[in-house]
XYZ file of N, CA and C in Angstrom:
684
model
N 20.858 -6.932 4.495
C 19.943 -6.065 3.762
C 18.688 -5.815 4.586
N 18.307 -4.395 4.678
C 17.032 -4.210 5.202
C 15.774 -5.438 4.956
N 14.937 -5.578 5.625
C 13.777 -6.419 5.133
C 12.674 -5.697 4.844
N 13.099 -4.086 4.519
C 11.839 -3.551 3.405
C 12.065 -3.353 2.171
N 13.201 -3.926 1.837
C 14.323 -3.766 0.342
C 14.001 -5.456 0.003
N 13.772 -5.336 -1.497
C 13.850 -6.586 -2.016
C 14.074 -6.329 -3.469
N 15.224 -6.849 -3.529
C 15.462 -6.429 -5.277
C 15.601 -4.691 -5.373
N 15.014 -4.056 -6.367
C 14.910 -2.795 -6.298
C 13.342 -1.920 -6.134
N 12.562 -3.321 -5.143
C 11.334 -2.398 -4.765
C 11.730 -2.126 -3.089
N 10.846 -1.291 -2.503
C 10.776 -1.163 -1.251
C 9.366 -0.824 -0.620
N 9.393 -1.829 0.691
C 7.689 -1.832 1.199
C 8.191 -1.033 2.382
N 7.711 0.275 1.899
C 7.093 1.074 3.447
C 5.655 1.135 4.074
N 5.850 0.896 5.573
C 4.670 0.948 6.652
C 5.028 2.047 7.325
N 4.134 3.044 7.480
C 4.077 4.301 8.519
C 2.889 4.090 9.607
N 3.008 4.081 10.616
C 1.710 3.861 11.699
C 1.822 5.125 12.501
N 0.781 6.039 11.954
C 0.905 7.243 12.364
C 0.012 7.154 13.403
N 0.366 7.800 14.839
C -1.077 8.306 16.095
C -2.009 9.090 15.150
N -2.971 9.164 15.563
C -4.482 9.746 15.259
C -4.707 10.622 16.490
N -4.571 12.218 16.614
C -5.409 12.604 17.550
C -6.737 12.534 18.221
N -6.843 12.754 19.526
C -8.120 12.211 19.836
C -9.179 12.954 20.154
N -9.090 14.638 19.197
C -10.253 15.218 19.636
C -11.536 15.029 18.137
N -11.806 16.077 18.315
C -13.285 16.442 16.995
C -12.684 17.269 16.261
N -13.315 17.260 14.847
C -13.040 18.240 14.173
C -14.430 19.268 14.143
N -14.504 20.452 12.974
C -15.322 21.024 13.857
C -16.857 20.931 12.850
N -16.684 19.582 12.729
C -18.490 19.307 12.801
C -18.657 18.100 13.492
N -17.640 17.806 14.731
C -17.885 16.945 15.809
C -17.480 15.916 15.625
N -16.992 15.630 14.280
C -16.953 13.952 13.836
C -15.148 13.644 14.542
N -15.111 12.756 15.403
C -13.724 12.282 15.951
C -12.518 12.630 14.276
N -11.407 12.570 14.807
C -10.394 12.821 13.836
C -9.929 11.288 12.725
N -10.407 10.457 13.540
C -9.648 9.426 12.696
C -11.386 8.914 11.771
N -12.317 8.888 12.532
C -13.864 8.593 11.507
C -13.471 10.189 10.265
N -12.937 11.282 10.294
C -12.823 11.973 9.748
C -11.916 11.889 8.729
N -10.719 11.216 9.062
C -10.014 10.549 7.999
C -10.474 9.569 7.130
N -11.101 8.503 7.908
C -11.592 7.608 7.161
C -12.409 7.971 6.428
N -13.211 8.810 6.708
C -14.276 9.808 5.671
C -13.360 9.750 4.210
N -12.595 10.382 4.673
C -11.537 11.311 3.428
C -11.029 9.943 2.500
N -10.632 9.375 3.510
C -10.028 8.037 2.499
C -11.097 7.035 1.391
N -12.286 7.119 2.066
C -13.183 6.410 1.185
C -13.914 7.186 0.187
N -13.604 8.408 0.073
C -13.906 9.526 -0.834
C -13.659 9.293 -2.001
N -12.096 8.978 -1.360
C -11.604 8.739 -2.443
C -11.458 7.207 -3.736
N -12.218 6.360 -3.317
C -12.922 5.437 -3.910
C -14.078 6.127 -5.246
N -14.405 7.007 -4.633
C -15.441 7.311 -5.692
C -14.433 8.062 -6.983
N -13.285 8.257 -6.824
C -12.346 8.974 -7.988
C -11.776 7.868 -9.283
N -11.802 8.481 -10.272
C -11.483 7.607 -10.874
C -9.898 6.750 -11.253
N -9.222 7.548 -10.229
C -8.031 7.055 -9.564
C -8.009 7.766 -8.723
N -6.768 7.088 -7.746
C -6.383 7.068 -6.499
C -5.293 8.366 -6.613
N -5.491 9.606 -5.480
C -4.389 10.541 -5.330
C -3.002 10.177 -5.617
N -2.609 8.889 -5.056
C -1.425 8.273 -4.926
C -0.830 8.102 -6.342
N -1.770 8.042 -7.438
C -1.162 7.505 -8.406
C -0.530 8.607 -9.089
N -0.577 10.248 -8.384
C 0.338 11.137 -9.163
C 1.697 10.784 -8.510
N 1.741 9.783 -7.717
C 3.192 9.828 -7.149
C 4.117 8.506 -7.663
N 5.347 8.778 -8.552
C 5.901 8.349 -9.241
C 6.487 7.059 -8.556
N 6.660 5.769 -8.911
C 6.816 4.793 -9.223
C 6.075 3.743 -8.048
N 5.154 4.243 -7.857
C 4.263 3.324 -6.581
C 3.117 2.400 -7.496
N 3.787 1.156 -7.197
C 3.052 -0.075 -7.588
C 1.580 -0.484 -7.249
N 1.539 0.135 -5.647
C 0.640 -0.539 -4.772
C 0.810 0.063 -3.646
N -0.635 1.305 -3.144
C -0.691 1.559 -1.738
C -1.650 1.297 -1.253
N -1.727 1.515 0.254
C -3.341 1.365 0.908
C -3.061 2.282 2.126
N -3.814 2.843 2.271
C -4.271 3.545 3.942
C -5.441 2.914 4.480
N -5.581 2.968 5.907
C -6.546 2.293 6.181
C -6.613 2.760 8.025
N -7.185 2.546 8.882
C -7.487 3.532 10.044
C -7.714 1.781 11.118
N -6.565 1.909 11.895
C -6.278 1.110 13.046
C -7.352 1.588 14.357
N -8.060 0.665 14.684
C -9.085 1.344 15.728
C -8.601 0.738 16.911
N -8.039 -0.365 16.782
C -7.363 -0.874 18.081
C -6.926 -2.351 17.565
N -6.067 -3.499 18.568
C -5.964 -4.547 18.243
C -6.902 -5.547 18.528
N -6.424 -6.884 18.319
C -7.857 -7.715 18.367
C -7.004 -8.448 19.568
N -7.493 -8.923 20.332
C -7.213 -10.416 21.899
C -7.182 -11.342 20.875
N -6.437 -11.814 21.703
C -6.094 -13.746 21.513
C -6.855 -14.427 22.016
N -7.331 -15.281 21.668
C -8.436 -16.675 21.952
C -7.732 -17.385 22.899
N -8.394 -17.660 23.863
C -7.832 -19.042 25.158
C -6.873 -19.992 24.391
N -6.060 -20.707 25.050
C -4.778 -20.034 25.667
C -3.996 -19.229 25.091
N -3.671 -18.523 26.123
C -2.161 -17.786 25.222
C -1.195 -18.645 25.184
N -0.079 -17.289 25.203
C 1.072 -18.090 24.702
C 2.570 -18.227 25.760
N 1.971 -17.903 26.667
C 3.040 -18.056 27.582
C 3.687 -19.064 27.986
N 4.217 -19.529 29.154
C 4.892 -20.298 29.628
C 3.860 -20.968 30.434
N 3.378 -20.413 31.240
C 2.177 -20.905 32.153
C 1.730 -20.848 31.558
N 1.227 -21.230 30.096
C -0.264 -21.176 29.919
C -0.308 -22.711 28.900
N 1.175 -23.111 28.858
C 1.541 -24.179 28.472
C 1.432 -25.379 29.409
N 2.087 -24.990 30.571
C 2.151 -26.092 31.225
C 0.496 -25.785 31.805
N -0.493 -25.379 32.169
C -1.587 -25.637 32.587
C -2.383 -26.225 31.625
N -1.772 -26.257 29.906
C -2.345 -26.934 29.520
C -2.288 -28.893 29.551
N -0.566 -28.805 29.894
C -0.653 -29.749 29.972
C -0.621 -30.641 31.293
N -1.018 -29.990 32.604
C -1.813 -30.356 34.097
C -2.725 -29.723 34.069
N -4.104 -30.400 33.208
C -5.339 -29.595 33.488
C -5.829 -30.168 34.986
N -5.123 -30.150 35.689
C -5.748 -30.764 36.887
C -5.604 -28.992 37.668
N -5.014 -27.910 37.167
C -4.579 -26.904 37.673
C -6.075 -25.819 37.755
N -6.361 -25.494 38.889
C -8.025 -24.990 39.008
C -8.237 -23.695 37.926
N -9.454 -23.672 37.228
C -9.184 -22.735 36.203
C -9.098 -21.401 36.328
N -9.350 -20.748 37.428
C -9.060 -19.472 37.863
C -7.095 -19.241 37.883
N -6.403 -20.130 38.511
C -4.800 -20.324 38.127
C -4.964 -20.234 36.881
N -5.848 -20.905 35.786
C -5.370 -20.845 34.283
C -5.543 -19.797 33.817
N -6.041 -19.024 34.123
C -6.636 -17.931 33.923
C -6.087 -16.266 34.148
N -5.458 -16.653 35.524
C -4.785 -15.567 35.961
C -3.884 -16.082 35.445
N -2.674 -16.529 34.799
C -1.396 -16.829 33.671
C -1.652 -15.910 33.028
N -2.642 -15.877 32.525
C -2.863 -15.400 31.144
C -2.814 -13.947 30.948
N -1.985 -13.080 30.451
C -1.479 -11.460 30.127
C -2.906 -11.068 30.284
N -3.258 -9.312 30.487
C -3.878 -8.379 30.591
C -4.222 -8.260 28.985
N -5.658 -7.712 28.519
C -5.546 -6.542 27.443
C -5.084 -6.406 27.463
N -4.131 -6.474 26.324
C -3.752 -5.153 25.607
C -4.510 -3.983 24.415
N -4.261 -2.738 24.817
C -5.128 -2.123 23.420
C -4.219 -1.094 23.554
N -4.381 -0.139 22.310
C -4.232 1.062 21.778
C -4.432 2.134 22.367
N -3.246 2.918 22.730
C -3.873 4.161 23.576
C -4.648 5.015 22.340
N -4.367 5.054 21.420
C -4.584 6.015 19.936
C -5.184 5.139 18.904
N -5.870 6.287 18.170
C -6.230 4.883 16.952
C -5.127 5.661 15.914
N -4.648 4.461 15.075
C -3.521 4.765 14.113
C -3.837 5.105 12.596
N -3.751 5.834 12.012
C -3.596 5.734 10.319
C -2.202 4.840 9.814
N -2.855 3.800 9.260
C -1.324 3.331 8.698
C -1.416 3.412 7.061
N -0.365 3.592 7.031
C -0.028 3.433 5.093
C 0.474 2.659 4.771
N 0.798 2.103 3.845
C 1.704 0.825 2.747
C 1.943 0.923 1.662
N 2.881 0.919 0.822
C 2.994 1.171 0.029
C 4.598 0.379 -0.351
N 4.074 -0.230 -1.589
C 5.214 -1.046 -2.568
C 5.787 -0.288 -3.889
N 6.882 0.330 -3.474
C 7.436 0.940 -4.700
C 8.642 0.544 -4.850
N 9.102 1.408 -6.377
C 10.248 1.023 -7.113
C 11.085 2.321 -6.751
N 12.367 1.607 -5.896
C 13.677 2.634 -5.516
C 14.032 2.681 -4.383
N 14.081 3.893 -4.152
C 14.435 4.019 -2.944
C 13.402 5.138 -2.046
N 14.036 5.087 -0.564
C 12.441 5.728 0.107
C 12.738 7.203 0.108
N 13.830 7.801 0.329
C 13.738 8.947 0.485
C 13.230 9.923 -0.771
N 13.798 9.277 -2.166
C 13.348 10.155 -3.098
C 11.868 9.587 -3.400
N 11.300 8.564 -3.163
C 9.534 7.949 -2.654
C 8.915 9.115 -2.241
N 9.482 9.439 -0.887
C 8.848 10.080 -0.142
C 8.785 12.032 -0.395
N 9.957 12.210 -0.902
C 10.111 13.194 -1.677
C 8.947 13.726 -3.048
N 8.627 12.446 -3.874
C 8.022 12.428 -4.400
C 6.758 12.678 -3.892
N 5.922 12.048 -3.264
C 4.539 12.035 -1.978
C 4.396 13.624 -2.148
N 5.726 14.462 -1.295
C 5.324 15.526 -1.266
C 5.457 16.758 -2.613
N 6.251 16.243 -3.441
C 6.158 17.045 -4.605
C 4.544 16.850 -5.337
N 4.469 16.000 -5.367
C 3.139 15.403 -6.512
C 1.916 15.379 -5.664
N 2.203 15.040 -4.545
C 0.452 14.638 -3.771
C 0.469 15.402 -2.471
N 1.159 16.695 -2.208
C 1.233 17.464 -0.992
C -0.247 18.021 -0.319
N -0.934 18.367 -1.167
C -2.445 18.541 -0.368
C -3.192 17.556 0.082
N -3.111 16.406 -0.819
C -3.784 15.010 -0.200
C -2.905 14.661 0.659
N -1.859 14.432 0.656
C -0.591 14.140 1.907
C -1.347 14.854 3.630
N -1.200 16.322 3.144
C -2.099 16.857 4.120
C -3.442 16.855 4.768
N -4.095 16.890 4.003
C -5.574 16.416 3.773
C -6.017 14.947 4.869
N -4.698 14.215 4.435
C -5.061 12.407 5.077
C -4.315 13.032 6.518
N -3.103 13.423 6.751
C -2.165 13.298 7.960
C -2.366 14.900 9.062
N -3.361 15.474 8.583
C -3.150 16.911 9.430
C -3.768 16.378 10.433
N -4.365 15.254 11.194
C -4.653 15.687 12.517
C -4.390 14.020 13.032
N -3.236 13.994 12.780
C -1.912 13.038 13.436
C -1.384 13.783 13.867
N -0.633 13.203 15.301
C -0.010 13.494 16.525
C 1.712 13.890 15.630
N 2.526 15.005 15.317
C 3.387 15.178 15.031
C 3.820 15.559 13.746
N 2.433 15.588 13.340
C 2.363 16.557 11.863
C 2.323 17.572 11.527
N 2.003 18.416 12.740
C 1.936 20.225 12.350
C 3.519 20.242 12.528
N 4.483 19.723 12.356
C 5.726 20.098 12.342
C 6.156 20.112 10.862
N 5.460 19.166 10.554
C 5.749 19.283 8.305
C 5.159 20.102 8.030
N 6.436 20.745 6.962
C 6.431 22.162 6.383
C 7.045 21.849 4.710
N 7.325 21.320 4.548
C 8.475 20.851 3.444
C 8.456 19.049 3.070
N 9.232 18.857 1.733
C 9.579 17.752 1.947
C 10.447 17.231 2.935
N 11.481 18.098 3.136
C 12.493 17.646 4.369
C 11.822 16.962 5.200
N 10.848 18.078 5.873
C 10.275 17.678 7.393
C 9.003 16.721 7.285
N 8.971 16.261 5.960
C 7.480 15.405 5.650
C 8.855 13.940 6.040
N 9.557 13.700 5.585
C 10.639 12.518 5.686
C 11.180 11.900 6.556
N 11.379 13.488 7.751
C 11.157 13.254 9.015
C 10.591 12.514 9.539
N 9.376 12.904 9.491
C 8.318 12.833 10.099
C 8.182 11.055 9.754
N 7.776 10.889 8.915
C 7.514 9.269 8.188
C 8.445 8.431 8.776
N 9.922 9.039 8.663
C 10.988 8.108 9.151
C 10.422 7.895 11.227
N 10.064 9.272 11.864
C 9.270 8.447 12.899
C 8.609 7.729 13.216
N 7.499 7.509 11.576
C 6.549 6.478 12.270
C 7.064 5.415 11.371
N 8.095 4.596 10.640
C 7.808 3.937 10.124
C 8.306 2.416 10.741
N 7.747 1.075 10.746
C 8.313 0.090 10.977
C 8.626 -0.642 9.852
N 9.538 -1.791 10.335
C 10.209 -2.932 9.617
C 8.988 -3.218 8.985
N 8.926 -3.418 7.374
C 8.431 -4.947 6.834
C 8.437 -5.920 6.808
N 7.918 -6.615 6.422
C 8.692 -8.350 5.954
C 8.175 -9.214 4.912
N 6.797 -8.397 4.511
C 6.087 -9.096 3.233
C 6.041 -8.103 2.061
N 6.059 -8.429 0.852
C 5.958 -7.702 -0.060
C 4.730 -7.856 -0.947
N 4.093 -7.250 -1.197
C 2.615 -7.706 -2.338
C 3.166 -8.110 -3.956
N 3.711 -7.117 -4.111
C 4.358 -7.357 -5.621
C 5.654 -8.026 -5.833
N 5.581 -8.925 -6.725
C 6.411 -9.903 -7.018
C 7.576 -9.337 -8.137
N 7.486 -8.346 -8.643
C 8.679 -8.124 -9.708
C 9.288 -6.847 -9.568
N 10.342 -7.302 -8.702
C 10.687 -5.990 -7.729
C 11.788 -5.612 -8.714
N 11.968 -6.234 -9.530
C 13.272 -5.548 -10.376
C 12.882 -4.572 -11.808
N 11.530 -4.643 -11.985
C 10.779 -3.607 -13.188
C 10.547 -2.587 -12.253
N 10.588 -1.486 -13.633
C 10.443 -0.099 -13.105
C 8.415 0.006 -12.988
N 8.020 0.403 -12.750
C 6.630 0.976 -12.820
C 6.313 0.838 -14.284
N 6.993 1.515 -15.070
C 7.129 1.541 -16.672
C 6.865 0.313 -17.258
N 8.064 -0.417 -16.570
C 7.661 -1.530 -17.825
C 6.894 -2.728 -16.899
N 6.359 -2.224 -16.036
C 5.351 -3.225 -15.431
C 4.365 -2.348 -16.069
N 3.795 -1.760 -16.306
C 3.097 -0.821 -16.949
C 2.346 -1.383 -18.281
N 3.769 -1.436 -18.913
C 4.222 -1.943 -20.607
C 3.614 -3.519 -20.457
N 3.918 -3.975 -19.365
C 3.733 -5.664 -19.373
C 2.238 -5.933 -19.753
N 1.571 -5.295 -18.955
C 0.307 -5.613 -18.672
C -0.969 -4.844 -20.043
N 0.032 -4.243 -20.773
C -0.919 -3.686 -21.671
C -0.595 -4.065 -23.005
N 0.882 -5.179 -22.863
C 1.058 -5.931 -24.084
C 0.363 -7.534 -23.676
N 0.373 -7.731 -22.484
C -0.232 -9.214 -22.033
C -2.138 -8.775 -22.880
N -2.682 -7.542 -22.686
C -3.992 -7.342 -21.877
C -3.909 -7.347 -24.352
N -3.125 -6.391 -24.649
C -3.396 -6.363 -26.107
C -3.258 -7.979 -26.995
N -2.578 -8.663 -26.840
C -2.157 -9.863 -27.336
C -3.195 -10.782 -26.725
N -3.953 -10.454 -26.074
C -5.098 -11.545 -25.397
C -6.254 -11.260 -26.809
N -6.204 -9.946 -26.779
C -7.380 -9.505 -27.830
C -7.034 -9.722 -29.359
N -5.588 -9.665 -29.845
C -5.161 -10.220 -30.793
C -5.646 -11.631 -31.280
N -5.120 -11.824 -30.293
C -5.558 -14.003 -30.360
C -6.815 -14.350 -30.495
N -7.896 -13.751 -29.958
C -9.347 -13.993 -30.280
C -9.660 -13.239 -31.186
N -8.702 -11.998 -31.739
C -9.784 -11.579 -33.022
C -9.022 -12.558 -34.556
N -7.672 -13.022 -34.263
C -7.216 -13.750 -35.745
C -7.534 -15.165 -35.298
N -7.603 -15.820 -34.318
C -8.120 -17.056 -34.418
C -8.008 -17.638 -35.935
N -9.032 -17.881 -36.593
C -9.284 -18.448 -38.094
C -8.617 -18.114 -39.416
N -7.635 -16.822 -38.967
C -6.980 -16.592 -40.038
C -6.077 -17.436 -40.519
N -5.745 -17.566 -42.162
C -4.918 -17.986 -42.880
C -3.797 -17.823 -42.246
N -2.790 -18.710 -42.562
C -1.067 -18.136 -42.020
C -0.800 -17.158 -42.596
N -0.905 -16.945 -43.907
C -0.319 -15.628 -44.590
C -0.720 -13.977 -43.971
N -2.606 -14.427 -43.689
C -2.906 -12.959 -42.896
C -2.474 -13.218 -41.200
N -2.276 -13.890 -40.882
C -2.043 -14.030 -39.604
C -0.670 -13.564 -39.751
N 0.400 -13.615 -40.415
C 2.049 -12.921 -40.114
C 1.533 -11.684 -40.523
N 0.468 -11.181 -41.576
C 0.423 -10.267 -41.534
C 0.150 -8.877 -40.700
N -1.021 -9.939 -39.597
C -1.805 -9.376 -38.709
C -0.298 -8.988 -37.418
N -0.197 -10.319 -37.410
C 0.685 -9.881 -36.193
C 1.978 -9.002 -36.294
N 2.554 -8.539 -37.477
C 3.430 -7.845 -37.607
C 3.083 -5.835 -37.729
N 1.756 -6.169 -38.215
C 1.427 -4.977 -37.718
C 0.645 -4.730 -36.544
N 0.659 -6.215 -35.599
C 0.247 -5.501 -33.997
C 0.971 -5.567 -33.484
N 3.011 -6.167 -33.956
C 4.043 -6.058 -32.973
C 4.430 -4.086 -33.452
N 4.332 -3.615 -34.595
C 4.328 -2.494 -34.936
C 3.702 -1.010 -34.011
N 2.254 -1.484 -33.699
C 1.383 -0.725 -33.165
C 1.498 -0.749 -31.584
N 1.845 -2.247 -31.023
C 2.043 -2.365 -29.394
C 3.383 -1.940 -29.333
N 4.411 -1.814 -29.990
C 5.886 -1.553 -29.651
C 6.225 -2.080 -28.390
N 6.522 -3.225 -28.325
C 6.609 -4.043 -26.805
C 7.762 -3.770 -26.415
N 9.018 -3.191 -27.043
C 10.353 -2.801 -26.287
C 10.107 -1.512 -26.078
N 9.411 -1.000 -26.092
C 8.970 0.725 -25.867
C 7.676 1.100 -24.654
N 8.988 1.108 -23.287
C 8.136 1.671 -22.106
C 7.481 2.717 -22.196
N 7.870 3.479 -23.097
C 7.308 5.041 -23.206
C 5.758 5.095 -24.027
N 5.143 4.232 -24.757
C 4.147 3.478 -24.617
C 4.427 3.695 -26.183
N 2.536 2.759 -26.599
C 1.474 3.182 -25.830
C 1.371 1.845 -24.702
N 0.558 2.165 -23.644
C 0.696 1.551 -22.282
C -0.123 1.742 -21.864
N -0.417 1.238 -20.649
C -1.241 1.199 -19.076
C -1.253 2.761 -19.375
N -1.835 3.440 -18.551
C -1.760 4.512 -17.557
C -2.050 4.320 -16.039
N -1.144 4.949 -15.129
C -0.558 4.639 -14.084
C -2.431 5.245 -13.344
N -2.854 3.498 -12.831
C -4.403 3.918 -11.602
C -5.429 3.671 -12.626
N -4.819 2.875 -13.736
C -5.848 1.852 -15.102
C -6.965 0.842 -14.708
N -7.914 0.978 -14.322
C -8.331 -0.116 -13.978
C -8.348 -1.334 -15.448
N -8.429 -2.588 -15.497
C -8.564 -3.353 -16.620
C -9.840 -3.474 -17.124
């Protein structure tokens, strides 16, 4: 099984290039994204959340990688640790070049329920101007025109996962949805009957299993980008 499949969620990573000129009030392309992305903080949800069954995304703007702290990890860099009698300029030259980033990257993440192609399908049905908006001045994007060629495109940049954020990969969006707004209602239940009699207390609670309808995803519920 893939290791971005777990159960019936799937964690996609896209690490898109960032072109490296200006846009045209000078500001570099990827500080220009990042612009855009923290914009969107001030909304009272996230673009993403018109796109159907996504648990959990993030974008975020790769400026380069970070070096490793003395020693590495090589072969020589083992054994000089263990003949420090070896002059430290030898320890030294062992040790790999920088590495960095020719590009700075936009990467995405995102933990959803299904599968990726109709995911990604979705992205562009529901969130196609913000889609654009974040990715138009990535290296291989003026070629998306469509969902087709948006799928494409993603399937180029995307790598393997291996961690997942969300733990209940077998609920739909829905009734993770449902969960959290019968957990979040039954919290408030319990502190407002506290002191009641048994008699009003079956009473109480039979008309708040009535009103929460807890086998009924279709709500009332969360709304999808709820804060609590």
């Amino acid at each position: 099984m893939s290791s971005n499949v777990s159960g019936k969620a799937y964690a996609l990573t896209l690490v898109c290039p960032i072109k490296g000129g200006t846009d045209h009030n000078h500001v570099a392309f990827a500080d220009a994204i990042r612009d855009q992305l923290e914009g969107w903080n001030a909304m009272a949800t996230s673009p993403m959340a018109l796109v159907p069954n996504t648990y959990l995304c993030r974008h975020y703007i790769l400026d380069d990688v970070c070096t490793q702290s003395l020693p590495g990890a090589g072969i020589w860099d083992t054994i000089s640790d263990i003949l420090p009698v070896i002059p430290a300029t030898w320890r030294l030259a062992a040790l790999p070049y920088e590495d960095h980033l020719k590009s700075r990257y936009l990467v995405f993440s995102s933990d959803f329920h299904g599968e990726l192609e109709p995911y990604l399908q979705g992205m562009w049905k529901y969130a196609e101007a913000h889609v654009r908006s974040v990715w138009k001045h990535c290296y291989g994007f003026e070629s998306v025109s469509d969902a087709t060629t948006f799928i494409d495109y993603a399937r180029r940049c995307q790598l393997d996962a291996s961690l997942f954020f969300v733990g209940s990969n077998d609920d739909s969006l829905a009734a993770q949805l449902k969960a959290l707004y019968v957990k979040q209602e039954f919290s408030r239940f319990a502190q407002e009957t506290q002191d009641r009699p048994a008699a009003q207390l079956r009473q109480a609670y039979l008309q708040f299993m009535q009103r929460v309808k807890p086998r009924d995803d279709t709500g009332p519920s969360w709304t999808v980008g709820q804060r609590a």
